[in-house]
């Protein structure tokens, strides 16, 4: 076994105190997101989306957060993909962010629903043409014969849609994840990290501190 037991880092960058956090977790998410995005070095909007599959296994993958507000968090994908099928059956999902430079993690549990057709349409057409063709060409999550099969499909679509608008595939669109709990984690020394979890109770958010 590779021995990683000496991989050890002490977290010293900040602290998270009840006196400093707002009533609304989305306000805190916004602050943290802006700080994570400030250096523009990584993709601060990359998040892990975990779903529970039809077979009961959880599955996690990275997707890009494309918007957030008090209603929740939005990402775009293929509704027929593995995650799309999982969400269809089990709309409860988990989103997580790890912002290493800030020694922060955010874990959101929530319920996913499809965004409106208009919203999916608008976002689809704002994407670069290559990404639109990619979405049309790719039967996301299905086994395919080869890379060549995909490349040939792209060439065929490029010529079929030459000079024309590419329609949004019906199976492609957004999900809005409406949060029911959001945990903010700030690394501290000696593994005594700060964790504050907001839990939705009716229409208000309750806060609690969790042991590290
Ligand atoms: C940085 C990064 C960003 C990604 N963004 C998206 C995205 O916004 N939407 C998406 O469907 N897949 C995105 N992917 C690909 C997914 O991780 C995943 O491979 C794909 O959605 C298929 O997942 P599934 O088979 O579990 O449905 C991204 C991957 C990475 C590494």
XYZ file of C-alpha atoms and ligand atoms in Angstrom:
243
model
C 0.000 0.000 0.000
C 1.252 3.519 -0.782
C 1.755 5.199 2.563
C 0.149 8.651 2.657
C 0.049 8.898 6.421
C 2.486 11.822 6.391
C 0.262 13.888 4.121
C -0.819 16.383 6.690
C -1.721 20.029 6.455
C -2.753 22.365 9.208
C -5.610 24.672 8.266
C -5.043 28.232 9.404
C -6.712 30.518 6.913
C -9.804 31.579 8.801
C -12.588 30.917 11.219
C -16.352 30.745 11.105
C -18.169 32.146 14.096
C -21.887 32.418 14.743
C -21.449 36.158 15.314
C -20.159 36.622 11.769
C -22.691 34.667 9.748
C -25.870 36.062 8.179
C -29.384 34.722 8.696
C -29.613 33.683 5.053
C -27.160 30.977 3.977
C -27.316 32.154 0.364
C -25.769 35.447 1.479
C -22.896 33.512 3.049
C -22.627 31.312 -0.055
C -22.394 34.461 -2.149
C -19.573 35.898 0.028
C -17.630 32.660 -0.035
C -18.159 32.187 -3.749
C -16.842 35.674 -4.524
C -13.777 35.023 -2.390
C -13.165 31.639 -4.026
C -13.561 33.183 -7.471
C -11.411 36.237 -6.754
C -8.092 34.836 -7.963
C -9.665 33.477 -11.189
C -7.118 30.660 -11.084
C -9.461 27.713 -10.845
C -13.105 27.038 -11.547
C -14.759 28.205 -8.342
C -18.096 27.146 -9.828
C -17.050 23.508 -10.198
C -19.099 21.446 -7.758
C -19.604 17.795 -6.992
C -23.150 16.607 -7.617
C -24.084 13.378 -5.890
C -27.160 11.414 -6.824
C -28.615 8.109 -5.755
C -28.933 5.774 -8.720
C -31.748 3.439 -9.599
C -29.568 0.653 -8.183
C -29.264 2.445 -4.811
C -25.596 3.342 -5.299
C -24.606 6.973 -4.814
C -22.639 8.500 -7.684
C -20.745 11.768 -7.678
C -19.396 13.839 -10.513
C -18.296 17.397 -11.141
C -20.576 19.838 -12.950
C -20.441 23.605 -13.304
C -22.722 25.798 -11.247
C -24.267 28.255 -13.703
C -26.325 30.422 -11.382
C -27.642 30.769 -7.852
C -30.116 32.891 -5.958
C -32.456 32.470 -2.994
C -34.332 29.746 -4.884
C -31.234 27.556 -5.213
C -28.425 26.380 -7.451
C -28.607 25.804 -11.208
C -26.588 23.513 -13.454
C -27.137 22.189 -16.981
C -26.839 18.710 -18.306
C -28.413 15.936 -20.342
C -31.706 14.777 -18.786
C -31.154 11.284 -20.211
C -27.697 10.978 -18.653
C -26.961 8.767 -15.693
C -27.503 11.700 -13.328
C -30.652 12.737 -15.172
C -32.135 9.286 -14.792
C -31.096 9.148 -11.139
C -32.721 12.523 -10.425
C -35.886 11.416 -12.183
C -36.204 8.612 -9.637
C -34.602 10.283 -6.604
C -34.674 14.084 -6.850
C -32.858 14.474 -3.528
C -29.256 15.395 -4.340
C -26.120 16.679 -2.675
C -23.868 19.405 -4.044
C -20.447 20.080 -2.618
C -17.757 22.637 -3.170
C -14.122 22.404 -2.062
C -12.199 25.641 -2.206
C -8.762 24.449 -1.257
C -6.948 27.788 -1.138
C -9.495 29.084 1.375
C -9.618 25.783 3.286
C -13.370 25.745 2.857
C -16.034 23.257 1.977
C -19.764 23.758 1.423
C -22.231 20.881 1.392
C -25.749 21.453 0.112
C -28.573 18.956 0.342
C -31.550 19.754 -1.764
C -34.225 18.689 -4.159
C -33.636 18.986 -7.898
C -36.264 20.085 -10.373
C -35.991 20.937 -14.047
C -35.598 24.595 -14.906
C -38.207 26.105 -17.205
C -37.944 25.401 -20.931
C -37.337 29.112 -21.490
C -34.400 29.142 -19.079
C -32.842 26.023 -20.641
C -33.413 27.453 -24.111
C -31.841 30.765 -23.250
C -28.794 29.198 -21.654
C -28.356 26.662 -24.475
C -28.225 29.423 -27.074
C -25.752 31.434 -25.004
C -23.235 28.591 -25.188
C -20.440 28.495 -27.766
C -21.527 26.770 -30.983
C -19.076 23.929 -30.386
C -20.672 23.163 -27.013
C -24.138 23.234 -28.574
C -23.035 20.720 -31.206
C -21.386 18.624 -28.503
C -24.621 18.493 -26.508
C -26.506 17.448 -29.623
C -23.973 14.812 -30.613
C -23.350 13.168 -27.270
C -25.677 10.515 -25.842
C -24.210 11.387 -22.446
C -23.410 8.428 -20.189
C -24.159 5.783 -22.832
C -21.500 3.369 -24.055
C -20.383 4.336 -27.557
C -18.366 2.456 -30.153
C -15.353 4.739 -30.367
C -13.997 8.293 -30.320
C -14.215 8.214 -34.129
C -17.982 7.583 -33.914
C -18.362 10.798 -31.915
C -15.996 12.819 -34.129
C -17.886 11.693 -37.247
C -21.170 12.651 -35.639
C -19.830 16.140 -34.957
C -18.633 16.512 -38.575
C -22.066 15.435 -39.858
C -23.850 17.864 -37.513
C -21.496 20.707 -38.453
C -22.431 20.310 -42.078
C -26.143 19.735 -41.394
C -26.363 22.944 -39.320
C -23.952 25.031 -41.365
C -25.198 28.621 -41.157
C -28.272 27.554 -39.164
C -29.250 27.889 -35.534
C -28.720 24.669 -33.592
C -31.946 23.726 -31.813
C -31.706 22.755 -28.157
C -32.043 18.999 -27.862
C -35.190 18.209 -25.874
C -33.174 16.073 -23.478
C -30.808 18.883 -22.587
C -31.538 21.507 -19.942
C -31.095 22.783 -16.438
C -31.794 21.656 -12.927
C -32.540 23.943 -10.030
C -31.526 22.432 -6.713
C -33.659 23.900 -3.942
C -31.599 23.611 -0.753
C -32.930 22.130 2.470
C -29.622 22.302 4.325
C -26.325 24.034 3.684
C -23.203 23.353 5.709
C -20.277 25.761 5.716
C -16.959 24.267 6.761
C -13.860 26.240 7.564
C -10.643 24.370 8.288
C -9.005 25.158 11.628
C -5.862 24.058 13.436
C -5.670 20.669 15.141
C -8.617 19.407 13.085
C -10.938 21.508 15.252
C -12.721 22.862 12.236
C -15.706 25.200 12.256
C -18.918 23.788 10.826
C -22.130 25.750 10.702
C -25.139 24.092 9.193
C -28.267 25.919 8.132
C -31.395 23.812 8.028
C -34.592 24.977 6.384
C -37.502 24.949 8.781
C -40.701 26.067 7.095
C -39.643 29.246 5.381
C -36.830 30.185 7.767
C -33.323 28.919 8.222
C -32.134 27.525 11.565
C -28.432 27.450 12.349
C -26.460 24.908 14.311
C -22.809 24.276 14.996
C -21.583 20.776 14.242
C -18.626 19.137 15.919
C -15.682 18.762 13.593
C -14.702 20.679 -14.441
C -15.840 19.860 -15.001
C -17.009 20.486 -15.359
C -18.088 19.747 -15.851
N -19.264 20.393 -16.101
C -20.329 19.675 -16.502
C -21.600 20.304 -16.646
O -21.782 21.499 -16.384
N -22.639 19.526 -17.074
C -22.492 18.193 -17.337
O -23.466 17.546 -17.736
N -21.318 17.565 -17.177
C -20.224 18.275 -16.763
N -19.017 17.651 -16.569
C -18.925 16.200 -16.863
C -19.493 15.407 -15.690
O -18.538 15.311 -14.646
C -19.923 13.981 -16.082
O -18.851 13.289 -16.678
C -21.103 13.979 -17.058
O -22.062 14.954 -16.718
C -21.766 12.613 -17.091
O -22.177 12.281 -15.805
P -23.221 11.080 -15.501
O -22.839 9.960 -16.423
O -23.034 10.754 -14.072
O -24.589 11.625 -15.792
C -17.936 18.353 -16.052
C -16.764 17.716 -15.672
C -15.731 18.470 -15.130
C -14.479 17.748 -14.667
